[in-house]
Coordinates of C-alpha atoms in Angstrom, one line a residue:
M1 CA 36.6 -29.3 -44.5
N2 CA 38.5 -27.1 -42.0
K3 CA 40.8 -24.2 -42.8
E4 CA 44.0 -26.3 -42.4
K5 CA 43.0 -29.0 -44.8
L6 CA 41.7 -26.5 -47.3
Y7 CA 44.9 -24.6 -47.2
S8 CA 46.9 -27.8 -47.8
S9 CA 44.7 -28.8 -50.8
K10 CA 45.2 -25.4 -52.4
I11 CA 49.0 -25.7 -52.1
I12 CA 49.0 -29.2 -53.7
L13 CA 46.8 -28.0 -56.6
K14 CA 49.2 -25.1 -57.3
E15 CA 52.2 -27.4 -57.2
L16 CA 50.4 -29.7 -59.7
I17 CA 49.7 -26.8 -62.1
E18 CA 53.4 -25.8 -61.9
S19 CA 54.6 -29.3 -62.6
L20 CA 52.4 -29.6 -65.7
E21 CA 54.0 -26.6 -67.2
T22 CA 57.4 -28.4 -66.8
K23 CA 56.5 -31.9 -67.8
M24 CA 54.0 -31.1 -70.6
P25 CA 55.1 -27.8 -72.1
N26 CA 53.2 -28.0 -75.4
S27 CA 50.3 -30.3 -74.9
S28 CA 46.6 -29.7 -75.4
I29 CA 46.0 -32.3 -72.7
R30 CA 48.1 -30.1 -70.3
T31 CA 46.0 -27.1 -71.1
E32 CA 42.8 -29.0 -70.4
M33 CA 44.1 -30.5 -67.2
E34 CA 45.4 -27.1 -66.1
S35 CA 42.0 -25.6 -66.7
D36 CA 40.3 -28.2 -64.7
L37 CA 42.8 -27.8 -61.8
Q38 CA 42.4 -24.1 -61.9
R39 CA 38.6 -24.4 -61.7
V40 CA 39.0 -26.7 -58.6
C41 CA 41.4 -24.2 -57.1
N42 CA 38.9 -21.4 -57.7
E43 CA 36.1 -23.4 -56.1
L44 CA 38.4 -24.0 -53.1
D45 CA 38.9 -20.2 -52.9
D46 CA 35.1 -19.8 -52.9
L47 CA 34.9 -22.5 -50.2
D48 CA 37.6 -20.7 -48.2
E49 CA 35.6 -17.4 -48.4
A50 CA 32.4 -19.3 -47.5
I51 CA 34.1 -20.6 -44.3
D52 CA 35.1 -17.1 -43.4
Y53 CA 31.5 -15.9 -43.9
K54 CA 30.2 -18.7 -41.7
K55 CA 32.5 -17.7 -38.9
I56 CA 31.4 -14.1 -39.2
C57 CA 27.7 -15.2 -39.3
D58 CA 28.2 -17.3 -36.1
E59 CA 29.3 -14.1 -34.3
I60 CA 26.2 -12.2 -35.2
Y61 CA 23.6 -11.7 -32.4
D62 CA 20.6 -12.3 -34.7
G63 CA 19.7 -15.7 -36.1
I64 CA 20.3 -16.3 -39.8
Y65 CA 18.3 -18.8 -41.8
I66 CA 19.0 -19.4 -45.5
S67 CA 17.1 -21.6 -47.9
D68 CA 17.2 -22.2 -51.7
G69 CA 14.5 -21.1 -54.1
E70 CA 12.5 -24.3 -53.3
G71 CA 12.5 -23.7 -49.6
K72 CA 15.2 -26.2 -48.7
T73 CA 17.3 -25.3 -45.7
L74 CA 20.9 -24.6 -46.7
Y75 CA 22.4 -22.8 -43.6
V76 CA 21.6 -21.6 -40.1
N77 CA 24.1 -19.8 -37.8
Q78 CA 24.7 -20.6 -34.2
S79 CA 22.5 -17.7 -32.9
Y80 CA 19.6 -19.2 -34.8
S81 CA 19.9 -22.4 -32.8
K82 CA 20.3 -20.4 -29.6
I83 CA 17.2 -18.3 -30.2
T84 CA 14.9 -21.1 -31.6
G85 CA 16.2 -24.0 -29.6
L86 CA 16.5 -25.9 -32.9
K87 CA 19.8 -27.6 -33.6
A88 CA 21.2 -27.2 -37.1
E89 CA 20.9 -30.9 -37.9
L90 CA 17.1 -30.8 -37.3
V91 CA 16.5 -28.3 -40.1
L92 CA 19.4 -28.5 -42.6
N93 CA 18.5 -30.1 -46.0
K94 CA 14.8 -30.1 -45.0
Y95 CA 12.1 -28.1 -46.7
V96 CA 10.3 -25.4 -44.8
S97 CA 6.9 -26.9 -45.6
D98 CA 7.9 -30.2 -44.1
L99 CA 9.2 -28.5 -41.0
M100 CA 5.9 -26.7 -40.6
E101 CA 4.0 -30.0 -40.8
E102 CA 6.3 -31.4 -38.2
G103 CA 5.4 -28.5 -35.9
F104 CA 8.8 -26.8 -35.8
F105 CA 7.4 -23.5 -37.2
K106 CA 3.9 -22.0 -36.8
N107 CA 3.9 -19.3 -39.4
A108 CA 7.1 -19.4 -41.5
I109 CA 7.5 -16.7 -44.1
T110 CA 9.8 -18.4 -46.6
P111 CA 7.1 -20.0 -48.7
E112 CA 5.3 -16.7 -49.0
I113 CA 8.5 -14.9 -50.0
I114 CA 9.2 -17.5 -52.7
R115 CA 5.6 -17.1 -54.0
T116 CA 5.4 -13.3 -53.9
K117 CA 9.1 -12.6 -54.6
K118 CA 8.8 -9.7 -52.0
P119 CA 10.4 -9.1 -48.6
I120 CA 8.3 -9.9 -45.6
N121 CA 8.4 -8.8 -41.9
A122 CA 6.4 -10.6 -39.3
M123 CA 6.1 -11.9 -35.7
A124 CA 6.5 -15.7 -35.3
E125 CA 6.5 -18.1 -32.4
I126 CA 8.8 -21.1 -32.3
R127 CA 7.6 -24.4 -30.8
T128 CA 9.7 -23.7 -27.7
G129 CA 7.4 -20.7 -27.1
V130 CA 10.1 -18.1 -28.0
K131 CA 8.7 -15.1 -29.8
V132 CA 10.8 -13.8 -32.7
L133 CA 10.7 -10.9 -35.1
I134 CA 11.5 -12.3 -38.6
S135 CA 12.6 -10.3 -41.6
G136 CA 12.9 -12.3 -44.9
T137 CA 14.4 -11.1 -48.2
P138 CA 14.6 -12.9 -51.6
I139 CA 17.8 -13.2 -53.6
F140 CA 17.3 -13.5 -57.4
D141 CA 19.4 -15.1 -60.1
E142 CA 20.1 -13.5 -63.5
D143 CA 16.7 -14.6 -64.9
G144 CA 14.8 -13.0 -62.0
N145 CA 14.0 -16.2 -60.2
V146 CA 14.3 -16.6 -56.5
K147 CA 17.7 -18.3 -55.9
K148 CA 17.8 -18.0 -52.2
V149 CA 15.8 -16.7 -49.2
V150 CA 17.6 -15.1 -46.3
V151 CA 15.6 -14.8 -43.0
I152 CA 16.8 -12.9 -40.0
N153 CA 15.4 -13.9 -36.6
R154 CA 15.6 -11.6 -33.6
D155 CA 14.7 -12.8 -30.2
M156 CA 11.9 -10.5 -28.8
S157 CA 12.5 -11.5 -25.2
D158 CA 15.1 -8.7 -24.7
L159 CA 12.9 -6.2 -26.5
L160 CA 9.8 -7.2 -24.6
E161 CA 11.8 -6.8 -21.3
M162 CA 13.0 -3.4 -22.4
Q163 CA 9.4 -2.5 -23.2
E164 CA 8.3 -3.4 -19.7
K165 CA 11.2 -1.4 -18.2
L166 CA 10.2 1.5 -20.5
V167 CA 6.6 1.3 -19.3
S168 CA 7.8 1.1 -15.7
S169 CA 10.1 4.1 -16.3
Q170 CA 7.3 6.1 -17.8
N171 CA 5.1 5.3 -14.8
E172 CA 8.0 6.5 -12.5
I173 CA 8.4 9.6 -14.6
E174 CA 4.7 10.3 -14.3
H175 CA 4.9 9.8 -10.6
L176 CA 7.9 12.2 -10.4
R177 CA 6.0 14.6 -12.6
N178 CA 3.1 14.5 -10.2
L179 CA 5.4 15.1 -7.3
H180 CA 6.9 18.1 -9.1
I181 CA 3.4 19.4 -9.9
S182 CA 2.6 19.0 -6.2
N183 CA 5.3 21.5 -5.4
N184 CA 3.2 24.2 -7.2
L185 CA 1.0 26.5 -5.2
I186 CA -2.4 24.9 -4.9
G187 CA -5.5 26.4 -3.5
N188 CA -8.6 28.5 -4.2
S189 CA -8.6 30.7 -1.1
E190 CA -8.2 34.5 -1.2
E191 CA -5.0 34.1 0.8
I192 CA -3.3 31.7 -1.7
Q193 CA -4.5 33.7 -4.7
S194 CA -3.1 36.9 -3.2
L195 CA 0.2 35.0 -2.6
I196 CA 0.3 33.9 -6.3
Q197 CA -0.3 37.4 -7.5
M198 CA 2.6 38.7 -5.3
I199 CA 4.9 36.0 -6.7
H200 CA 4.1 36.9 -10.3
Q201 CA 4.5 40.5 -9.5
V202 CA 8.0 40.2 -8.2
A203 CA 9.4 37.1 -10.1
S204 CA 10.5 39.0 -13.2
L205 CA 12.0 41.8 -11.1
D206 CA 15.6 41.3 -10.1
V207 CA 15.1 42.2 -6.4
T208 CA 15.8 40.5 -3.1
V209 CA 12.8 38.7 -1.6
L210 CA 12.3 37.7 2.0
I211 CA 9.9 34.8 2.4
T212 CA 8.5 34.2 5.8
G213 CA 6.1 31.6 7.2
E214 CA 5.7 28.8 9.7
T215 CA 7.4 25.4 9.2
G216 CA 5.8 23.4 6.4
T217 CA 3.9 26.3 4.8
G218 CA 5.9 26.0 1.6
K219 CA 8.6 28.6 1.6
E220 CA 10.8 26.6 -0.7
V221 CA 7.9 26.1 -3.0
V222 CA 7.5 29.9 -3.2
S223 CA 11.1 30.3 -3.9
N224 CA 10.9 27.7 -6.7
E225 CA 7.9 29.6 -8.2
I226 CA 9.9 32.9 -8.2
Y227 CA 12.9 31.2 -9.8
M228 CA 10.8 29.4 -12.5
N229 CA 9.0 32.7 -13.5
S230 CA 12.2 34.9 -13.4
N231 CA 14.6 36.0 -16.1
R232 CA 17.2 33.7 -14.5
K233 CA 15.3 30.5 -15.1
G234 CA 17.7 28.0 -16.6
K235 CA 20.7 29.5 -14.7
P236 CA 22.0 28.1 -11.5
F237 CA 19.6 27.9 -8.5
I238 CA 21.6 27.2 -5.4
K239 CA 19.9 26.5 -2.1
V240 CA 21.7 26.8 1.3
N241 CA 20.1 25.7 4.6
C242 CA 21.8 28.0 7.1
A243 CA 20.5 25.9 10.0
A244 CA 21.8 22.6 8.6
I245 CA 25.4 23.6 8.3
P246 CA 27.6 24.0 11.4
A247 CA 28.5 27.6 12.1
S248 CA 32.2 26.7 11.8
L249 CA 31.7 25.5 8.2
L250 CA 29.0 27.9 7.0
E251 CA 31.4 30.6 6.1
A252 CA 33.6 28.3 4.0
E253 CA 30.5 26.9 2.3
L254 CA 29.0 30.3 1.5
F255 CA 32.2 32.1 0.5
G256 CA 34.6 29.3 -0.5
Y257 CA 38.2 28.9 0.7
E258 CA 41.7 28.8 -0.7
A259 CA 43.9 25.8 -0.6
G260 CA 45.4 25.1 2.9
S261 CA 43.5 28.0 4.5
F262 CA 42.7 25.9 7.6
T263 CA 43.2 22.5 9.0
G264 CA 41.3 19.9 7.0
A265 CA 40.9 22.2 4.0
S266 CA 41.2 20.6 0.5
S267 CA 44.6 21.0 -1.1
K268 CA 42.7 22.4 -4.2
G269 CA 40.5 24.9 -2.3
K270 CA 36.8 25.1 -2.8
I271 CA 34.4 27.4 -4.7
G272 CA 31.7 29.0 -2.5
M273 CA 27.9 29.0 -3.0
F274 CA 27.9 32.6 -4.2
E275 CA 30.3 31.8 -7.0
L276 CA 28.4 28.7 -7.9
A277 CA 25.2 30.7 -8.2
D278 CA 26.8 33.3 -10.5
K279 CA 24.3 34.6 -13.1
G280 CA 21.6 32.6 -11.2
T281 CA 19.7 32.6 -7.9
L282 CA 20.8 31.9 -4.3
L283 CA 18.2 30.8 -1.7
L284 CA 19.4 31.4 1.9
D285 CA 17.0 29.2 3.7
E286 CA 16.5 29.5 7.5
I287 CA 18.4 32.8 7.4
G288 CA 17.3 33.5 10.9
E289 CA 19.7 30.8 12.1
M290 CA 22.8 32.4 10.6
P291 CA 25.4 33.2 13.3
L292 CA 25.6 36.9 14.1
E293 CA 29.3 37.1 13.3
L294 CA 28.6 36.0 9.7
Q295 CA 25.8 38.4 9.2
S296 CA 28.1 41.4 8.8
K297 CA 30.2 39.6 6.1
L298 CA 27.0 38.6 4.3
L299 CA 25.7 42.2 4.3
R300 CA 29.0 43.4 2.8
I301 CA 29.0 40.7 0.1
I302 CA 25.4 41.4 -0.9
Q303 CA 26.0 45.1 -1.1
E304 CA 29.4 44.9 -2.9
K305 CA 28.5 41.9 -5.1
E306 CA 31.9 40.5 -4.6
V307 CA 33.3 37.8 -2.3
I308 CA 36.7 37.0 -0.8
R309 CA 37.3 33.3 -0.1
V310 CA 38.4 32.2 3.4
G311 CA 42.2 32.5 3.5
G312 CA 42.2 34.5 0.2
T313 CA 42.9 38.1 -0.7
K314 CA 41.4 38.4 -4.2
S315 CA 37.9 39.8 -4.6
I316 CA 35.7 37.7 -6.9
K317 CA 32.8 39.5 -8.6
F318 CA 29.5 37.7 -9.0
D319 CA 25.9 38.4 -10.2
V320 CA 23.4 36.7 -8.0
R321 CA 19.8 37.3 -7.1
I322 CA 19.2 36.7 -3.4
L323 CA 16.1 35.0 -1.9
A324 CA 15.9 34.5 1.8
A325 CA 13.5 32.4 3.8
T326 CA 12.8 31.9 7.5
N327 CA 10.2 30.7 10.0
C328 CA 11.4 33.2 12.5
N329 CA 10.1 36.8 13.0
L330 CA 13.3 38.6 12.0
Y331 CA 12.1 41.9 13.3
D332 CA 11.7 40.4 16.8
L333 CA 15.2 38.9 16.5
V334 CA 16.5 42.4 15.6
K335 CA 14.9 43.9 18.7
K336 CA 16.6 41.1 20.8
G337 CA 20.0 41.8 19.2
K338 CA 20.1 38.4 17.5
F339 CA 19.9 39.7 13.9
R340 CA 21.5 42.7 12.4
E341 CA 19.1 45.5 11.6
D342 CA 20.9 46.6 8.5
L343 CA 20.9 43.1 7.1
Y344 CA 17.2 42.8 7.9
Y345 CA 16.4 45.9 5.8
R346 CA 18.7 44.7 3.1
L347 CA 16.8 41.4 2.8
N348 CA 13.4 42.8 3.4
V349 CA 13.1 44.6 0.0
F350 CA 10.0 42.7 -1.0
P351 CA 8.5 40.6 1.8
I352 CA 6.2 37.6 1.1
S353 CA 4.4 36.1 4.1
I354 CA 2.9 32.7 3.6
P355 CA -0.3 32.1 5.7
P356 CA -0.5 28.9 7.8
L357 CA -2.8 26.2 6.6
R358 CA -5.3 26.7 9.5
D359 CA -5.9 30.2 8.2
R360 CA -7.1 29.0 4.8
P361 CA -9.3 25.9 5.6
T362 CA -11.0 26.1 2.2
D363 CA -7.8 24.9 0.6
I364 CA -7.5 21.8 2.8
E365 CA -9.8 19.6 0.8
V366 CA -8.2 20.6 -2.5
L367 CA -4.7 19.8 -1.1
T368 CA -5.9 16.6 0.5
K369 CA -7.3 15.3 -2.8
H370 CA -4.2 16.3 -4.7
F371 CA -1.9 14.4 -2.3
L372 CA -4.3 11.5 -2.2
N373 CA -4.1 11.2 -6.0
I374 CA -0.3 11.3 -5.9
Y375 CA 0.1 8.6 -3.3
N376 CA -2.6 6.4 -4.8
I377 CA -0.5 6.4 -8.0
K378 CA 2.7 5.8 -6.1
Y379 CA 1.4 2.9 -4.1
K380 CA -1.0 1.6 -6.8
K381 CA -4.1 1.9 -4.7
Q382 CA -7.5 3.5 -5.0
V383 CA -8.1 4.8 -1.5
E384 CA -10.8 7.4 -1.0
L385 CA -11.9 9.5 2.0
D386 CA -15.4 10.0 3.3
Q387 CA -16.5 13.6 3.2
D388 CA -16.6 13.7 7.0
V389 CA -12.8 13.1 7.0
Y390 CA -12.3 16.4 5.1
E391 CA -14.4 18.1 7.7
V392 CA -12.2 16.6 10.4
F393 CA -9.2 17.9 8.6
K394 CA -10.7 21.4 8.4
L395 CA -11.0 21.5 12.2
Y396 CA -7.5 20.2 12.8
T397 CA -4.9 22.8 13.7
W398 CA -2.1 21.5 11.4
K399 CA 0.9 22.8 13.3
G400 CA 3.1 21.3 10.6
N401 CA 1.0 22.9 7.9
I402 CA 1.1 21.5 4.4
R403 CA 4.0 19.2 5.1
E404 CA 2.1 17.6 8.0
L405 CA -1.0 17.2 5.8
R406 CA 1.0 15.6 3.0
N407 CA 2.6 13.2 5.5
I408 CA -0.7 12.2 7.0
V409 CA -2.3 11.6 3.6
E410 CA 0.6 9.4 2.7
R411 CA 0.3 7.4 5.9
M412 CA -3.4 6.9 5.4
V413 CA -2.8 5.5 1.9
I414 CA 0.0 3.2 3.1
V415 CA -1.9 1.6 6.0
S416 CA -5.2 1.3 4.1
E417 CA -6.3 -1.6 1.9
T418 CA -6.1 -1.1 -1.9
N419 CA -9.7 0.1 -2.4
R420 CA -10.4 1.2 1.2
N421 CA -12.8 4.0 1.8
I422 CA -11.4 5.7 4.9
Q423 CA -14.0 6.9 7.5
V424 CA -13.7 9.4 10.3
G425 CA -13.3 6.9 13.1
L426 CA -10.5 5.0 11.3
A427 CA -8.8 8.2 10.4
K428 CA -8.8 9.5 14.0
K429 CA -7.7 6.1 15.3
L430 CA -4.8 5.5 12.8
L431 CA -3.5 9.1 12.7
N432 CA -4.1 10.3 16.2
I433 CA -5.9 13.4 14.9
H434 CA -7.7 15.3 17.7
I435 CA -10.4 17.7 16.8
E436 CA -10.2 21.0 18.5
S437 CA -13.8 22.1 18.6
K438 CA -14.5 25.7 17.5
E439 CA -18.1 25.5 18.7
K440 CA -19.1 27.8 21.6
P441 CA -20.9 26.3 24.6
S442 CA -24.6 26.4 24.3
I443 CA -26.2 29.2 26.3
E444 CA -29.0 26.8 27.2
L445 CA -26.6 25.0 29.5
G446 CA -26.0 26.2 33.0
L447 CA -22.6 27.1 34.3
K448 CA -22.1 23.7 36.1
E449 CA -23.0 21.8 33.0
I450 CA -20.6 23.9 30.8
V451 CA -17.8 23.4 33.3
A452 CA -18.5 19.6 33.6
K453 CA -18.5 19.3 29.8
V454 CA -15.2 21.2 29.3
E455 CA -13.7 19.2 32.2
K456 CA -14.8 15.9 30.7
E457 CA -13.4 16.7 27.3
T458 CA -10.1 17.9 28.8
I459 CA -9.6 14.8 30.9
E460 CA -10.6 12.5 28.0
K461 CA -8.1 14.2 25.8
A462 CA -5.3 14.1 28.4
L463 CA -5.9 10.3 29.0
E464 CA -5.9 9.7 25.2
D465 CA -2.8 11.7 24.6
Y466 CA -0.7 10.4 27.5
G467 CA -2.2 6.9 28.1
S468 CA -2.3 6.8 31.8
T469 CA -3.9 8.6 34.8
R470 CA -0.5 9.3 36.3
K471 CA 0.8 11.1 33.2
A472 CA -2.5 12.9 32.6
A473 CA -2.5 14.1 36.2
A474 CA 1.0 15.5 35.7
V475 CA -0.1 17.4 32.6
L476 CA -3.3 18.7 34.3
K477 CA -1.4 19.6 37.4
I478 CA -3.7 17.7 39.8
S479 CA -3.2 14.5 41.7
Q480 CA -3.6 11.0 40.2
S481 CA -6.4 10.3 42.7
S482 CA -8.3 13.4 41.5
V483 CA -8.1 12.3 37.9
V484 CA -9.5 8.9 38.9
K485 CA -12.3 10.4 40.9
K486 CA -13.3 12.9 38.3
A487 CA -13.2 10.3 35.6
Q488 CA -15.5 8.0 37.6
K489 CA -17.8 10.9 38.3
L490 CA -18.0 12.1 34.7
G491 CA -18.4 8.6 33.3
I492 CA -14.9 8.4 31.7
Q493 CA -13.5 4.9 31.2
I494 CA -9.9 4.5 32.3
S495 CA -7.5 1.7 31.4
D496 CA -5.2 1.8 34.4

């Protein structure tokens, strides 16, 4: 019965009750008929309410299964049919025990709930292969007997998918955590231990630090360590690469600007890096590349601890700790007139110089293994290196320092098979690593033999680096015919 028919029936019943009062005012028969009609009307009200409940249940995401105290199926909602793939007509008015025998259910909990009169939670698998989480609850009558059993079915597919995504996210977090750890200073050499000691010595002191070192030595890593161990940890840490921002924009980026202060400026103005770093730390990376005309403004701002935005007139106070980093020799730049001497001394309050990787060869193996572990996890491999590879790495000059080492290790993991054990020959071939021998010529050799050995090694390296006798000749500053003749004389094979 739909809602419209139910509503019409209730109206007719009420009209009948009213007509009985008019036509049979003082009759016991009227009273009995009126009582019967009122009972039917109440049942229709219950049915009306039941229809509303069914509509509500059909909107619920979880499947709902209701049976009586004997295990006979009374009701299932639409979500139940979607989850289990079982249409309502297949289960309605059938006993759970029969449905289990027919193979619709594998481990239904309704019979057990009826027997124990206790709620049960369990995992079940429908014949369609769908895994569901089922939670069953008994409903009792006035005498304490099980009147109905309500079972909620939840499709586990979404939850299992969420679990897989969670595991994947945890792996990614672990990878990111390893990458973060890799930013810490790693090494056992005296040089790196001395560097760590200097960082811990100055980190908690609110002084300006000048960090110097070749490209790739880890100047930003050192600045991170200072920040993380300082009293300003948790406050803003703003990093500005002075070499990456055009000179025409660097002033506006550092100091900010007022609205409409120049062509193309934002109508709302812009806050500068010094203001953004207030109460925190500001890293001026590649400070040696800062234009000379900005250096005087920077000096005044650092000294006065206040900034005036481009196009503005109001001084803005700030409290910022300054860290500066450069791969240049600032003192040489001062002597050449390319860096202000007063700014140099203002920044050089506590200098920290990072040694290049080639000056601490004992750390190379530790760093290599560290990066190897990171990229094996990232690319799901188990690549290992022969011990001879580490010896090769120790002889290499590493002009790009730790950054170059990290990139090379990543390349080796990428190009290698899952469980590949990388050997020296493959490493040199894939990565184009050339060993610069530190061995001195044997005194047992004569001068001609020593010259011939050095000459052969030089020509072989030139041919390997440049790929042709013509290019090798240009680098060696001899004729191409001389390269060919010498190669033939020294037993060097040439491809062109």
